[in-house]
């Protein structure tokens, strides 16, 4: 279980995250939503290890994370993706994933890339199948459509066999149909036994996907519960529904 207790992150006078507590169980898919600037990415970066905390406590299966580097967190099973997909553009899709598989093996340095091996080929092919990328295995990562690049980033994160997957706006920049299918994949990963925490600013990527929704406003949790529960929350309705009647009509 991921346990976040009174997480605080200030940048000078900016209280980006200001006392946030929540838990994510294995098998759960939890969404952290809120408008731009709410503190979602900062909250993420604190859990994944890009930023030191101003205050609070983060633990995964009882292991305190806040003193560990991102690489050490990865070894403890905590993997993340970024809001803007990051892949090795000079390599093919398959090579990207093979490299990630080999890098995640304790005995293999990333410089061993020149010897992409049969073991990583098998594991990488399985990851491509899992993320719907098999048909694109030999494509250059550089020329991938953005949706496929987001899937590739997911495959790279999964290569480390994480127990906790942190996804910062996994469907950002995708058109409706592609967004829906990517979010079904995210939901499936949780159902298959991962703890998944993802950020999103649109309500429509949350309905039917997240088991639980955390609503962050100005660095604080304003509401949490099922999609139905938070949809009824007055603060959330003000933020997302405004004068319109359909969820997701609000914020960019
Ligand atoms: P979100 O992901 O919800 O859009 P962010 O976590 O990116 O929000 O940002 C939360 C607040 O913290 C914003 O006011 C943003 O300007 C500020 N912020 C984020 N990162 C930094 C940083 N590295 N340095 C200074 N301020 C930052
Ligand atoms: Mg963000």
Short mmCIF file of C-alpha atoms and ligand atoms in Angstrom, two decimals:
data_model
loop_
_atom_site.label_atom_id
_atom_site.label_comp_id
_atom_site.label_asym_id
_atom_site.label_seq_id
_atom_site.Cartn_x
_atom_site.Cartn_y
_atom_site.Cartn_z
CA UNK A 1 0.00 0.00 0.00
CA UNK A 2 1.11 3.55 -0.79
CA UNK A 3 0.67 5.78 2.22
CA UNK A 4 1.02 9.56 1.92
CA UNK A 5 0.84 11.45 5.20
CA UNK A 6 0.60 15.24 5.44
CA UNK A 7 2.67 15.79 2.31
CA UNK A 8 3.91 19.37 2.01
CA UNK A 9 5.95 20.91 -0.82
CA UNK A 10 6.62 24.63 -0.99
CA UNK A 11 8.60 26.45 -3.68
CA UNK A 12 9.67 29.60 -1.89
CA UNK A 13 6.37 31.24 -1.06
CA UNK A 14 4.31 28.96 -3.33
CA UNK A 15 2.46 26.24 -1.39
CA UNK A 16 2.23 23.79 -4.29
CA UNK A 17 1.21 20.90 -1.99
CA UNK A 18 -0.04 21.85 1.42
CA UNK A 19 -0.80 18.90 3.70
CA UNK A 20 -2.13 16.05 1.56
CA UNK A 21 -2.87 12.58 3.00
CA UNK A 22 -4.22 9.51 1.17
CA UNK A 23 -3.61 5.81 0.56
CA UNK A 24 -3.60 3.60 -2.52
CA UNK A 25 -4.05 -0.16 -2.10
CA UNK A 26 -2.66 -2.82 -4.41
CA UNK A 27 -5.26 -3.53 -7.11
CA UNK A 28 -6.65 -0.01 -6.89
CA UNK A 29 -6.67 2.60 -9.62
CA UNK A 30 -6.78 6.04 -8.01
CA UNK A 31 -7.04 9.35 -9.86
CA UNK A 32 -5.64 12.63 -8.59
CA UNK A 33 -7.57 15.35 -10.38
CA UNK A 34 -7.68 19.13 -10.23
CA UNK A 35 -7.20 22.20 -12.41
CA UNK A 36 -3.84 23.26 -13.82
CA UNK A 37 -1.63 24.53 -11.04
CA UNK A 38 -3.46 22.51 -8.34
CA UNK A 39 -0.25 20.70 -7.39
CA UNK A 40 -0.83 17.31 -9.04
CA UNK A 41 2.55 17.03 -10.77
CA UNK A 42 4.35 18.33 -7.69
CA UNK A 43 2.60 15.76 -5.51
CA UNK A 44 3.71 13.12 -7.99
CA UNK A 45 7.28 14.28 -8.16
CA UNK A 46 7.42 14.14 -4.36
CA UNK A 47 6.19 10.53 -4.35
CA UNK A 48 8.49 9.49 -7.22
CA UNK A 49 11.51 11.30 -5.79
CA UNK A 50 12.21 14.21 -8.13
CA UNK A 51 11.69 16.73 -5.32
CA UNK A 52 12.64 16.60 -1.65
CA UNK A 53 9.62 17.09 0.62
CA UNK A 54 9.11 20.25 2.61
CA UNK A 55 7.26 18.07 5.11
CA UNK A 56 5.35 14.86 5.59
CA UNK A 57 5.89 11.19 4.97
CA UNK A 58 5.57 8.82 2.00
CA UNK A 59 5.78 5.04 2.31
CA UNK A 60 5.26 2.02 0.07
CA UNK A 61 4.62 -1.32 1.78
CA UNK A 62 6.03 0.12 4.99
CA UNK A 63 9.24 1.37 3.35
CA UNK A 64 9.77 5.13 3.83
CA UNK A 65 10.48 6.61 0.42
CA UNK A 66 11.30 10.23 1.09
CA UNK A 67 15.02 9.67 1.75
CA UNK A 68 15.48 7.48 -1.34
CA UNK A 69 16.59 8.56 -4.84
CA UNK A 70 14.23 7.92 -7.78
CA UNK A 71 16.47 4.99 -8.82
CA UNK A 72 16.29 3.49 -5.32
CA UNK A 73 12.51 3.96 -5.31
CA UNK A 74 12.37 2.09 -8.62
CA UNK A 75 14.28 -0.78 -7.03
CA UNK A 76 11.59 -0.82 -4.33
CA UNK A 77 8.94 -1.12 -7.04
CA UNK A 78 7.88 2.50 -7.58
CA UNK A 79 7.84 3.57 -11.26
CA UNK A 80 6.54 6.73 -12.91
CA UNK A 81 5.82 8.26 -16.30
CA UNK A 82 5.84 11.93 -17.24
CA UNK A 83 3.16 14.33 -18.47
CA UNK A 84 5.11 14.68 -21.72
CA UNK A 85 6.14 11.22 -22.94
CA UNK A 86 9.87 10.48 -22.65
CA UNK A 87 11.31 7.70 -24.81
CA UNK A 88 14.61 6.99 -26.59
CA UNK A 89 13.76 8.46 -29.98
CA UNK A 90 16.78 7.04 -31.81
CA UNK A 91 15.72 3.44 -31.10
CA UNK A 92 12.91 1.23 -32.33
CA UNK A 93 9.92 0.56 -30.10
CA UNK A 94 11.16 -2.94 -29.33
CA UNK A 95 14.72 -1.76 -28.60
CA UNK A 96 13.37 0.88 -26.23
CA UNK A 97 11.62 -1.75 -24.17
CA UNK A 98 14.48 -4.27 -24.37
CA UNK A 99 16.81 -1.60 -23.06
CA UNK A 100 14.46 -0.83 -20.19
CA UNK A 101 14.11 -4.52 -19.35
CA UNK A 102 17.90 -4.96 -19.29
CA UNK A 103 18.44 -1.78 -17.30
CA UNK A 104 16.03 -3.05 -14.65
CA UNK A 105 18.08 -6.19 -14.10
CA UNK A 106 20.40 -5.57 -11.18
CA UNK A 107 23.45 -7.07 -12.90
CA UNK A 108 23.16 -5.13 -16.15
CA UNK A 109 24.31 -1.57 -16.67
CA UNK A 110 22.59 0.55 -19.29
CA UNK A 111 25.86 0.52 -21.25
CA UNK A 112 25.15 -3.15 -22.03
CA UNK A 113 22.77 -1.89 -24.71
CA UNK A 114 25.09 -3.15 -27.45
CA UNK A 115 24.19 -6.66 -26.39
CA UNK A 116 20.41 -6.66 -26.41
CA UNK A 117 19.76 -10.26 -25.48
CA UNK A 118 17.22 -12.99 -26.06
CA UNK A 119 15.89 -12.84 -22.54
CA UNK A 120 15.05 -9.16 -22.85
CA UNK A 121 13.53 -9.83 -26.29
CA UNK A 122 11.01 -12.18 -24.73
CA UNK A 123 10.16 -9.90 -21.85
CA UNK A 124 9.97 -6.85 -24.13
CA UNK A 125 7.68 -8.61 -26.59
CA UNK A 126 5.35 -9.53 -23.75
CA UNK A 127 5.29 -5.89 -22.62
CA UNK A 128 4.53 -4.72 -26.17
CA UNK A 129 1.65 -7.18 -26.33
CA UNK A 130 0.37 -6.00 -22.96
CA UNK A 131 0.45 -2.35 -24.04
CA UNK A 132 -0.94 -2.93 -27.55
CA UNK A 133 2.28 -2.06 -29.39
CA UNK A 134 3.31 -5.36 -31.02
CA UNK A 135 2.42 -4.17 -34.53
CA UNK A 136 4.72 -1.17 -34.04
CA UNK A 137 7.67 -3.13 -32.60
CA UNK A 138 10.05 -2.21 -35.41
CA UNK A 139 8.95 1.41 -35.84
CA UNK A 140 11.31 4.21 -34.87
CA UNK A 141 10.22 5.70 -31.56
CA UNK A 142 10.84 9.11 -33.15
CA UNK A 143 8.09 8.70 -35.74
CA UNK A 144 5.43 7.23 -33.44
CA UNK A 145 2.06 8.91 -33.21
CA UNK A 146 1.69 10.53 -29.78
CA UNK A 147 -0.77 7.91 -28.50
CA UNK A 148 1.68 5.12 -29.24
CA UNK A 149 4.45 7.12 -27.57
CA UNK A 150 2.35 7.33 -24.40
CA UNK A 151 1.87 3.55 -24.55
CA UNK A 152 5.58 3.05 -25.07
CA UNK A 153 6.30 5.15 -22.01
CA UNK A 154 3.95 2.89 -20.08
CA UNK A 155 5.77 -0.20 -21.38
CA UNK A 156 9.10 1.33 -20.29
CA UNK A 157 7.77 1.92 -16.80
CA UNK A 158 6.38 -1.64 -16.63
CA UNK A 159 9.77 -3.07 -17.66
CA UNK A 160 10.98 -2.49 -14.10
CA UNK A 161 8.13 -4.75 -12.84
CA UNK A 162 6.84 -2.09 -10.48
CA UNK A 163 4.26 -2.67 -7.77
CA UNK A 164 3.26 1.00 -7.75
CA UNK A 165 2.77 2.84 -11.02
CA UNK A 166 2.61 6.65 -10.99
CA UNK A 167 1.23 8.14 -14.21
CA UNK A 168 1.24 11.90 -14.74
CA UNK A 169 -1.59 12.66 -17.17
CA UNK A 170 -1.29 9.36 -19.08
CA UNK A 171 -3.87 10.46 -21.66
CA UNK A 172 -2.73 14.08 -22.07
CA UNK A 173 -2.83 15.27 -25.67
CA UNK A 174 -4.82 12.29 -26.95
CA UNK A 175 -8.04 12.37 -28.94
CA UNK A 176 -11.20 10.95 -27.38
CA UNK A 177 -11.13 7.35 -28.67
CA UNK A 178 -7.42 6.88 -28.06
CA UNK A 179 -7.77 8.40 -24.61
CA UNK A 180 -10.54 5.96 -23.70
CA UNK A 181 -8.57 2.94 -24.84
CA UNK A 182 -5.41 4.03 -23.03
CA UNK A 183 -7.37 4.58 -19.82
CA UNK A 184 -8.88 1.09 -20.10
CA UNK A 185 -5.32 -0.24 -20.28
CA UNK A 186 -4.43 1.74 -17.14
CA UNK A 187 -7.47 0.33 -15.35
CA UNK A 188 -6.50 -3.19 -16.43
CA UNK A 189 -2.98 -2.78 -14.99
CA UNK A 190 -4.49 -2.11 -11.57
CA UNK A 191 -6.90 -5.02 -11.92
CA UNK A 192 -3.90 -7.22 -12.74
CA UNK A 193 -2.36 -6.43 -9.36
CA UNK A 194 -0.60 -3.05 -9.46
CA UNK A 195 -1.34 -0.04 -7.33
CA UNK A 196 -1.95 2.78 -9.82
CA UNK A 197 -2.06 6.50 -9.07
CA UNK A 198 -2.62 8.83 -12.01
CA UNK A 199 -3.19 12.53 -12.46
CA UNK A 200 -5.71 14.03 -14.81
CA UNK A 201 -7.37 17.37 -15.26
CA UNK A 202 -10.45 16.16 -17.13
CA UNK A 203 -13.30 14.47 -15.30
CA UNK A 204 -14.06 12.31 -18.36
CA UNK A 205 -10.81 10.34 -17.98
CA UNK A 206 -11.88 9.42 -14.48
CA UNK A 207 -15.44 8.09 -14.91
CA UNK A 208 -15.41 4.33 -15.40
CA UNK A 209 -11.64 4.15 -14.82
CA UNK A 210 -10.70 5.23 -11.29
CA UNK A 211 -11.85 3.19 -8.31
CA UNK A 212 -11.38 6.31 -6.23
CA UNK A 213 -10.86 9.98 -7.07
CA UNK A 214 -8.87 12.54 -5.09
CA UNK A 215 -9.66 16.16 -5.91
CA UNK A 216 -6.77 18.56 -5.38
CA UNK A 217 -7.45 22.28 -5.31
CA UNK A 218 -4.71 24.78 -4.47
CA UNK A 219 -2.51 22.13 -2.91
CA UNK A 220 -5.17 20.59 -0.68
CA UNK A 221 -7.56 17.66 -1.04
CA UNK A 222 -10.98 19.23 -1.47
CA UNK A 223 -12.87 15.95 -1.88
CA UNK A 224 -12.34 12.24 -2.32
CA UNK A 225 -14.51 9.23 -3.09
CA UNK A 226 -15.98 7.37 -6.02
CA UNK A 227 -16.64 9.29 -9.24
CA UNK A 228 -20.33 9.44 -8.31
CA UNK A 229 -19.51 10.78 -4.84
CA UNK A 230 -17.14 13.52 -5.96
CA UNK A 231 -19.50 14.48 -8.80
CA UNK A 232 -22.03 15.45 -6.12
CA UNK A 233 -19.50 17.49 -4.11
CA UNK A 234 -20.26 21.20 -4.11
CA UNK A 235 -16.64 22.38 -4.50
CA UNK A 236 -16.04 19.94 -7.33
CA UNK A 237 -19.23 20.98 -9.09
CA UNK A 238 -18.22 24.63 -8.90
CA UNK A 239 -14.81 23.79 -10.30
CA UNK A 240 -15.70 21.34 -13.06
CA UNK A 241 -19.32 21.94 -13.91
CA UNK A 242 -19.50 25.69 -13.63
CA UNK A 243 -22.73 26.78 -15.25
CA UNK A 244 -22.58 23.93 -17.74
CA UNK A 245 -24.20 20.59 -16.97
CA UNK A 246 -21.71 18.07 -18.32
CA UNK A 247 -18.66 16.81 -16.41
CA UNK A 248 -15.38 17.64 -18.09
CA UNK A 249 -16.77 20.81 -19.67
CA UNK A 250 -14.66 22.93 -17.36
CA UNK A 251 -10.96 23.07 -16.97
CA UNK A 252 -8.05 22.70 -19.33
P1 LIG B 1 -0.52 20.68 -11.72
O1 LIG B 1 0.29 19.51 -12.09
O2 LIG B 1 -1.72 20.36 -10.88
O3 LIG B 1 -0.93 21.50 -12.92
P2 LIG B 1 1.91 21.69 -10.51
O4 LIG B 1 2.24 20.72 -9.46
O5 LIG B 1 2.65 21.63 -11.79
O6 LIG B 1 0.33 21.65 -10.79
O7 LIG B 1 2.09 23.15 -9.92
C1 LIG B 1 1.56 23.55 -8.65
C2 LIG B 1 2.06 24.95 -8.31
O8 LIG B 1 3.45 24.90 -8.02
C3 LIG B 1 1.90 25.97 -9.42
O9 LIG B 1 1.62 27.20 -8.83
C4 LIG B 1 3.26 25.97 -10.08
O10 LIG B 1 3.50 27.20 -10.70
C5 LIG B 1 4.18 25.73 -8.89
N1 LIG B 1 5.40 25.01 -9.28
C6 LIG B 1 5.45 23.76 -9.80
N2 LIG B 1 6.72 23.37 -10.00
C7 LIG B 1 7.50 24.40 -9.58
C8 LIG B 1 8.92 24.62 -9.51
N3 LIG B 1 9.80 23.68 -9.91
N4 LIG B 1 9.36 25.79 -9.02
C9 LIG B 1 8.49 26.74 -8.60
N5 LIG B 1 7.14 26.60 -8.63
C10 LIG B 1 6.65 25.46 -9.11
MG1 LIG B 2 0.79 18.69 -14.06
#
